[in-house]
mmCIF file of C-alpha atoms in Angstrom:
data_model
loop_
_atom_site.group_PDB
_atom_site.id
_atom_site.type_symbol
_atom_site.label_atom_id
_atom_site.label_comp_id
_atom_site.label_asym_id
_atom_site.label_seq_id
_atom_site.Cartn_x
_atom_site.Cartn_y
_atom_site.Cartn_z
ATOM 1 C CA ASP A 118 160.134 80.732 6.031
ATOM 2 C CA VAL A 119 157.822 79.597 3.016
ATOM 3 C CA LYS A 120 157.656 82.380 0.536
ATOM 4 C CA VAL A 121 155.070 82.664 -2.362
ATOM 5 C CA THR A 122 155.618 85.622 -4.712
ATOM 6 C CA GLN A 123 152.973 87.213 -6.820
ATOM 7 C CA SER A 124 154.396 89.344 -9.508
ATOM 8 C CA SER A 125 152.365 92.302 -9.194
ATOM 9 C CA ARG A 126 150.250 93.925 -6.183
ATOM 10 C CA TYR A 127 148.083 96.167 -8.360
ATOM 11 C CA LEU A 128 147.008 95.895 -12.055
ATOM 12 C CA VAL A 129 144.664 97.941 -13.988
ATOM 13 C CA LYS A 130 143.925 96.648 -17.556
ATOM 14 C CA ARG A 131 141.497 97.225 -20.327
ATOM 15 C CA THR A 132 138.514 94.906 -21.343
ATOM 16 C CA GLY A 133 139.790 92.515 -23.986
ATOM 17 C CA GLU A 134 143.351 92.583 -22.958
ATOM 18 C CA LYS A 135 145.200 89.539 -22.302
ATOM 19 C CA VAL A 136 146.504 89.384 -18.488
ATOM 20 C CA PHE A 137 149.236 87.400 -16.935
ATOM 21 C CA LEU A 138 149.344 86.849 -13.162
ATOM 22 C CA GLU A 139 152.504 85.184 -12.272
ATOM 23 C CA CYS A 140 153.472 83.346 -8.917
ATOM 24 C CA VAL A 141 156.603 81.827 -7.686
ATOM 25 C CA GLN A 142 157.177 79.554 -4.363
ATOM 26 C CA ASP A 143 160.543 78.715 -3.080
ATOM 27 C CA MET A 144 159.861 75.858 -1.031
ATOM 28 C CA ASP A 145 159.737 73.000 -3.628
ATOM 29 C CA HIS A 146 155.809 72.428 -3.139
ATOM 30 C CA GLU A 147 154.317 70.001 -5.584
ATOM 31 C CA ASN A 148 150.808 71.780 -5.280
ATOM 32 C CA MET A 149 149.954 75.237 -6.462
ATOM 33 C CA PHE A 150 146.603 77.215 -6.657
ATOM 34 C CA TRP A 151 145.029 80.164 -7.962
ATOM 35 C CA TYR A 152 141.853 81.721 -6.033
ATOM 36 C CA ARG A 153 139.867 84.837 -6.606
ATOM 37 C CA GLN A 154 138.377 86.787 -3.451
ATOM 38 C CA ASP A 155 135.421 88.841 -3.617
ATOM 39 C CA PRO A 156 133.328 90.588 -1.092
ATOM 40 C CA GLY A 157 130.483 88.115 0.156
ATOM 41 C CA LEU A 158 131.742 85.298 -1.866
ATOM 42 C CA GLY A 159 134.982 84.333 0.001
ATOM 43 C CA LEU A 160 137.942 82.348 -1.593
ATOM 44 C CA ARG A 161 136.769 80.432 -4.903
ATOM 45 C CA LEU A 162 139.344 78.231 -6.552
ATOM 46 C CA ILE A 163 139.871 78.980 -10.146
ATOM 47 C CA TYR A 164 142.667 76.077 -11.214
ATOM 48 C CA PHE A 165 145.203 74.255 -9.385
ATOM 49 C CA SER A 166 148.170 72.034 -10.113
ATOM 50 C CA TYR A 167 149.908 69.123 -8.620
ATOM 51 C CA ASP A 168 152.970 68.619 -10.861
ATOM 52 C CA VAL A 169 154.716 70.435 -13.549
ATOM 53 C CA LYS A 170 152.610 70.710 -16.617
ATOM 54 C CA MET A 171 149.611 69.295 -14.786
ATOM 55 C CA LYS A 172 146.597 71.305 -14.095
ATOM 56 C CA GLU A 173 142.994 70.786 -12.829
ATOM 57 C CA LYS A 174 140.076 72.845 -13.081
ATOM 58 C CA GLY A 175 138.504 74.480 -9.679
ATOM 59 C CA ASP A 176 135.261 75.838 -9.054
ATOM 60 C CA ILE A 177 135.295 78.692 -11.531
ATOM 61 C CA PRO A 178 137.454 78.063 -14.323
ATOM 62 C CA GLU A 179 135.630 79.732 -16.974
ATOM 63 C CA GLY A 180 137.575 82.640 -18.558
ATOM 64 C CA TYR A 181 140.804 81.339 -17.281
ATOM 65 C CA SER A 182 143.587 79.360 -18.016
ATOM 66 C CA VAL A 183 146.821 78.355 -16.280
ATOM 67 C CA SER A 184 150.494 77.216 -17.287
ATOM 68 C CA ARG A 185 153.024 75.428 -15.351
ATOM 69 C CA GLU A 186 156.176 74.816 -17.098
ATOM 70 C CA LYS A 187 158.328 74.954 -13.913
ATOM 71 C CA LYS A 188 157.528 73.486 -10.566
ATOM 72 C CA GLU A 189 158.061 76.803 -8.528
ATOM 73 C CA ARG A 190 156.049 78.741 -11.199
ATOM 74 C CA PHE A 191 152.075 78.926 -11.762
ATOM 75 C CA SER A 192 150.694 81.484 -14.174
ATOM 76 C CA LEU A 193 147.021 82.377 -14.413
ATOM 77 C CA ILE A 194 146.018 83.789 -17.878
ATOM 78 C CA LEU A 195 142.956 85.658 -18.578
ATOM 79 C CA GLU A 196 142.706 85.571 -22.378
ATOM 80 C CA SER A 197 140.427 88.316 -22.694
ATOM 81 C CA ALA A 198 139.839 90.415 -19.474
ATOM 82 C CA SER A 199 136.286 91.480 -18.793
ATOM 83 C CA THR A 200 135.076 93.825 -16.093
ATOM 84 C CA ASN A 201 133.537 90.852 -14.078
ATOM 85 C CA GLN A 202 137.106 89.570 -13.531
ATOM 86 C CA THR A 203 138.061 92.620 -11.350
ATOM 87 C CA SER A 204 138.844 91.078 -8.200
ATOM 88 C CA MET A 205 141.670 90.122 -5.592
ATOM 89 C CA TYR A 206 143.580 87.037 -6.980
ATOM 90 C CA LEU A 207 145.545 84.940 -4.670
ATOM 91 C CA CYS A 208 148.084 82.221 -5.243
ATOM 92 C CA ALA A 209 148.891 79.442 -2.915
ATOM 93 C CA SER A 210 151.125 76.621 -2.716
ATOM 94 C CA SER A 211 151.279 73.167 -0.552
ATOM 95 C CA PHE A 212 152.995 70.052 -0.239
ATOM 96 C CA PHE A 213 151.458 66.991 -1.846
ATOM 97 C CA VAL A 214 149.630 65.109 0.917
ATOM 98 C CA GLY A 215 148.927 61.476 0.276
ATOM 99 C CA HIS A 216 146.875 61.061 -2.579
ATOM 100 C CA SER A 217 144.990 64.317 -2.355
ATOM 101 C CA SER A 218 145.634 66.712 -5.125
ATOM 102 C CA ARG A 219 145.015 69.706 -3.074
ATOM 103 C CA GLY A 220 146.953 69.067 0.186
ATOM 104 C CA ASP A 221 146.334 70.554 3.494
ATOM 105 C CA ILE A 222 148.142 73.608 4.670
ATOM 106 C CA GLN A 223 148.371 76.125 2.087
ATOM 107 C CA TYR A 224 150.694 79.092 1.957
ATOM 108 C CA PHE A 225 149.554 82.296 0.346
ATOM 109 C CA GLY A 226 151.033 85.190 -1.514
ATOM 110 C CA ALA A 227 150.340 88.676 -1.037
ATOM 111 C CA GLY A 228 147.711 88.850 -3.791
ATOM 112 C CA THR A 229 147.096 90.812 -6.871
ATOM 113 C CA ARG A 230 144.467 93.126 -6.986
ATOM 114 C CA LEU A 231 143.157 93.309 -10.567
ATOM 115 C CA SER A 232 140.818 96.003 -12.129
ATOM 116 C CA VAL A 233 139.554 95.870 -15.435
ATOM 117 C CA LEU A 234 138.098 98.791 -16.979
ATOM 118 C CA THR B 88 130.426 70.474 -2.440
ATOM 119 C CA GLN B 89 130.994 70.581 1.234
ATOM 120 C CA LEU B 90 130.389 73.910 3.165
ATOM 121 C CA LEU B 91 132.012 75.582 5.987
ATOM 122 C CA GLU B 92 129.651 78.113 7.679
ATOM 123 C CA GLN B 93 131.596 80.951 9.359
ATOM 124 C CA SER B 94 129.659 83.098 12.032
ATOM 125 C CA PRO B 95 129.576 85.941 12.862
ATOM 126 C CA GLN B 96 130.076 87.339 9.502
ATOM 127 C CA PHE B 97 131.129 90.898 11.111
ATOM 128 C CA LEU B 98 132.267 91.464 14.660
ATOM 129 C CA SER B 99 133.173 94.792 16.091
ATOM 130 C CA ILE B 100 134.310 94.855 19.656
ATOM 131 C CA GLN B 101 136.151 97.169 22.030
ATOM 132 C CA GLU B 102 139.959 96.538 23.075
ATOM 133 C CA GLY B 103 140.203 94.209 26.188
ATOM 134 C CA GLU B 104 137.017 92.053 25.459
ATOM 135 C CA ASN B 105 136.717 88.399 24.845
ATOM 136 C CA LEU B 106 135.329 86.969 21.509
ATOM 137 C CA THR B 107 134.424 83.771 20.005
ATOM 138 C CA VAL B 108 133.876 82.754 16.462
ATOM 139 C CA TYR B 109 132.702 79.771 14.843
ATOM 140 C CA CYS B 110 133.232 77.380 12.028
ATOM 141 C CA ASN B 111 130.596 74.803 11.458
ATOM 142 C CA SER B 112 129.917 72.296 8.660
ATOM 143 C CA SER B 113 127.711 69.072 8.329
ATOM 144 C CA SER B 114 130.749 67.196 6.960
ATOM 145 C CA VAL B 115 133.820 65.554 8.577
ATOM 146 C CA PHE B 116 137.380 66.888 8.075
ATOM 147 C CA SER B 117 140.484 65.318 8.488
ATOM 148 C CA SER B 118 142.147 68.494 9.475
ATOM 149 C CA LEU B 119 140.945 72.188 9.872
ATOM 150 C CA GLN B 120 143.194 75.307 9.480
ATOM 151 C CA TRP B 121 142.446 78.871 10.716
ATOM 152 C CA TYR B 122 144.027 81.734 8.739
ATOM 153 C CA ARG B 123 144.037 85.384 9.426
ATOM 154 C CA GLN B 124 144.080 87.960 6.595
ATOM 155 C CA GLU B 125 144.617 91.773 6.743
ATOM 156 C CA PRO B 126 143.715 94.302 4.248
ATOM 157 C CA GLY B 127 145.467 94.032 0.892
ATOM 158 C CA GLU B 128 147.290 91.095 1.873
ATOM 159 C CA GLY B 129 147.037 87.211 1.444
ATOM 160 C CA PRO B 130 145.895 84.695 4.176
ATOM 161 C CA VAL B 131 148.462 83.843 6.962
ATOM 162 C CA LEU B 132 148.328 80.375 8.428
ATOM 163 C CA LEU B 133 147.619 80.418 12.284
ATOM 164 C CA VAL B 134 147.075 76.964 13.432
ATOM 165 C CA THR B 135 146.121 73.416 12.053
ATOM 166 C CA VAL B 136 143.853 71.117 14.230
ATOM 167 C CA VAL B 137 143.802 67.550 13.516
ATOM 168 C CA THR B 138 142.380 65.645 16.102
ATOM 169 C CA GLY B 139 138.823 65.626 17.344
ATOM 170 C CA GLY B 140 138.575 67.465 20.758
ATOM 171 C CA GLU B 141 142.022 69.137 19.972
ATOM 172 C CA VAL B 142 142.666 72.599 21.806
ATOM 173 C CA LYS B 143 145.464 74.489 20.764
ATOM 174 C CA LYS B 144 146.751 77.761 22.142
ATOM 175 C CA LEU B 145 148.600 80.655 20.284
ATOM 176 C CA LYS B 146 149.144 83.411 23.165
ATOM 177 C CA ARG B 147 145.776 85.017 23.518
ATOM 178 C CA LEU B 148 144.329 82.618 20.799
ATOM 179 C CA THR B 149 142.491 79.435 21.589
ATOM 180 C CA PHE B 150 141.471 77.072 18.941
ATOM 181 C CA GLN B 151 139.357 74.009 19.257
ATOM 182 C CA PHE B 152 138.241 71.227 16.947
ATOM 183 C CA GLY B 153 135.104 69.701 17.702
ATOM 184 C CA ASP B 154 134.954 65.988 18.796
ATOM 185 C CA ALA B 155 133.357 64.887 15.681
ATOM 186 C CA ARG B 156 135.586 66.912 13.401
ATOM 187 C CA LYS B 157 132.800 68.987 11.853
ATOM 188 C CA ASP B 158 133.384 72.255 13.513
ATOM 189 C CA SER B 159 135.853 74.570 15.045
ATOM 190 C CA SER B 160 135.956 77.607 17.235
ATOM 191 C CA LEU B 161 138.605 80.286 17.759
ATOM 192 C CA HIS B 162 138.573 82.125 21.038
ATOM 193 C CA ILE B 163 140.304 85.379 21.686
ATOM 194 C CA THR B 164 140.997 86.732 25.156
ATOM 195 C CA ALA B 165 141.526 90.448 25.844
ATOM 196 C CA ALA B 166 141.437 91.461 22.169
ATOM 197 C CA GLN B 167 143.695 94.186 20.912
ATOM 198 C CA PRO B 168 143.576 96.243 17.771
ATOM 199 C CA GLY B 169 146.288 94.132 16.125
ATOM 200 C CA ASP B 170 143.810 91.434 16.096
ATOM 201 C CA THR B 171 141.573 93.146 13.596
ATOM 202 C CA GLY B 172 141.454 91.166 10.301
ATOM 203 C CA LEU B 173 139.751 88.695 8.420
ATOM 204 C CA TYR B 174 139.673 85.061 9.993
ATOM 205 C CA LEU B 175 139.128 82.283 7.588
ATOM 206 C CA CYS B 176 138.631 78.529 8.351
ATOM 207 C CA ALA B 177 139.563 75.920 5.963
ATOM 208 C CA GLY B 178 138.724 72.312 6.233
ATOM 209 C CA ALA B 179 140.956 69.296 4.538
ATOM 210 C CA GLU B 180 138.870 66.224 3.480
ATOM 211 C CA GLY B 181 142.258 64.133 3.158
ATOM 212 C CA GLY B 182 141.313 62.758 -0.148
ATOM 213 C CA ALA B 183 140.683 64.056 -3.738
ATOM 214 C CA ASP B 184 138.173 66.685 -2.761
ATOM 215 C CA GLY B 185 140.813 69.004 -1.211
ATOM 216 C CA LEU B 186 140.371 72.086 0.912
ATOM 217 C CA THR B 187 137.052 73.951 1.560
ATOM 218 C CA PHE B 188 137.142 77.665 2.826
ATOM 219 C CA GLY B 189 134.668 79.282 4.835
ATOM 220 C CA LYS B 190 133.715 83.008 3.916
ATOM 221 C CA GLY B 191 135.231 84.309 7.076
ATOM 222 C CA THR B 192 134.575 86.515 10.145
ATOM 223 C CA HIS B 193 135.477 90.256 9.675
ATOM 224 C CA LEU B 194 136.699 91.208 13.080
ATOM 225 C CA ILE B 195 137.151 94.947 14.123
ATOM 226 C CA ILE B 196 138.971 95.797 17.588
ATOM 227 C CA GLN B 197 138.137 99.186 18.485
ATOM 228 C CA PRO B 198 140.953 100.911 20.743
#
């Protein structure tokens, strides 16, 4: 079975702190994604990566950065956390499908619920 | 940006009833996935449909992909409390634009 593991289920941080969310997948997937999920807004793509050291902006990249130093690990960084970044963060991974940089079937981690006070 | 509209947004029914939820778009997708998400967890893939008109069954769940590959439906027969969750559809465009998610249908099955 595909396993996508997010390092924390719950995090509470203060405004202005630097926050790292870690995600590891064990299926040798090329693609990895970070989403945030908010009531009424659905899943919104923050960043994705289709290869080591490669990254692409999603729909809402402002206030976030990412790092992919190894194929299995994709990190989301909040340089200076703000209260409007309180959300459920979901990591996903998939195989590379043809020339699509996002792939088809995505496998999700359990999510990190981040509260910024 | 392509959109997937899911309806209804919320549905609460009694155990044993049947229900259908819908996923509609004006755009064509190369494939469409259905996920279920339970509170506090990540989405879990239920099924992928690829061919226009395709019907897939997963126990009491029946998934259909529209002939034109623009829409899909999920029908649940004899719903059970364990079916409670957020049902998400997601369309793949088969090109550089990638995966598009609907906002989901919140389903509650009351015992």
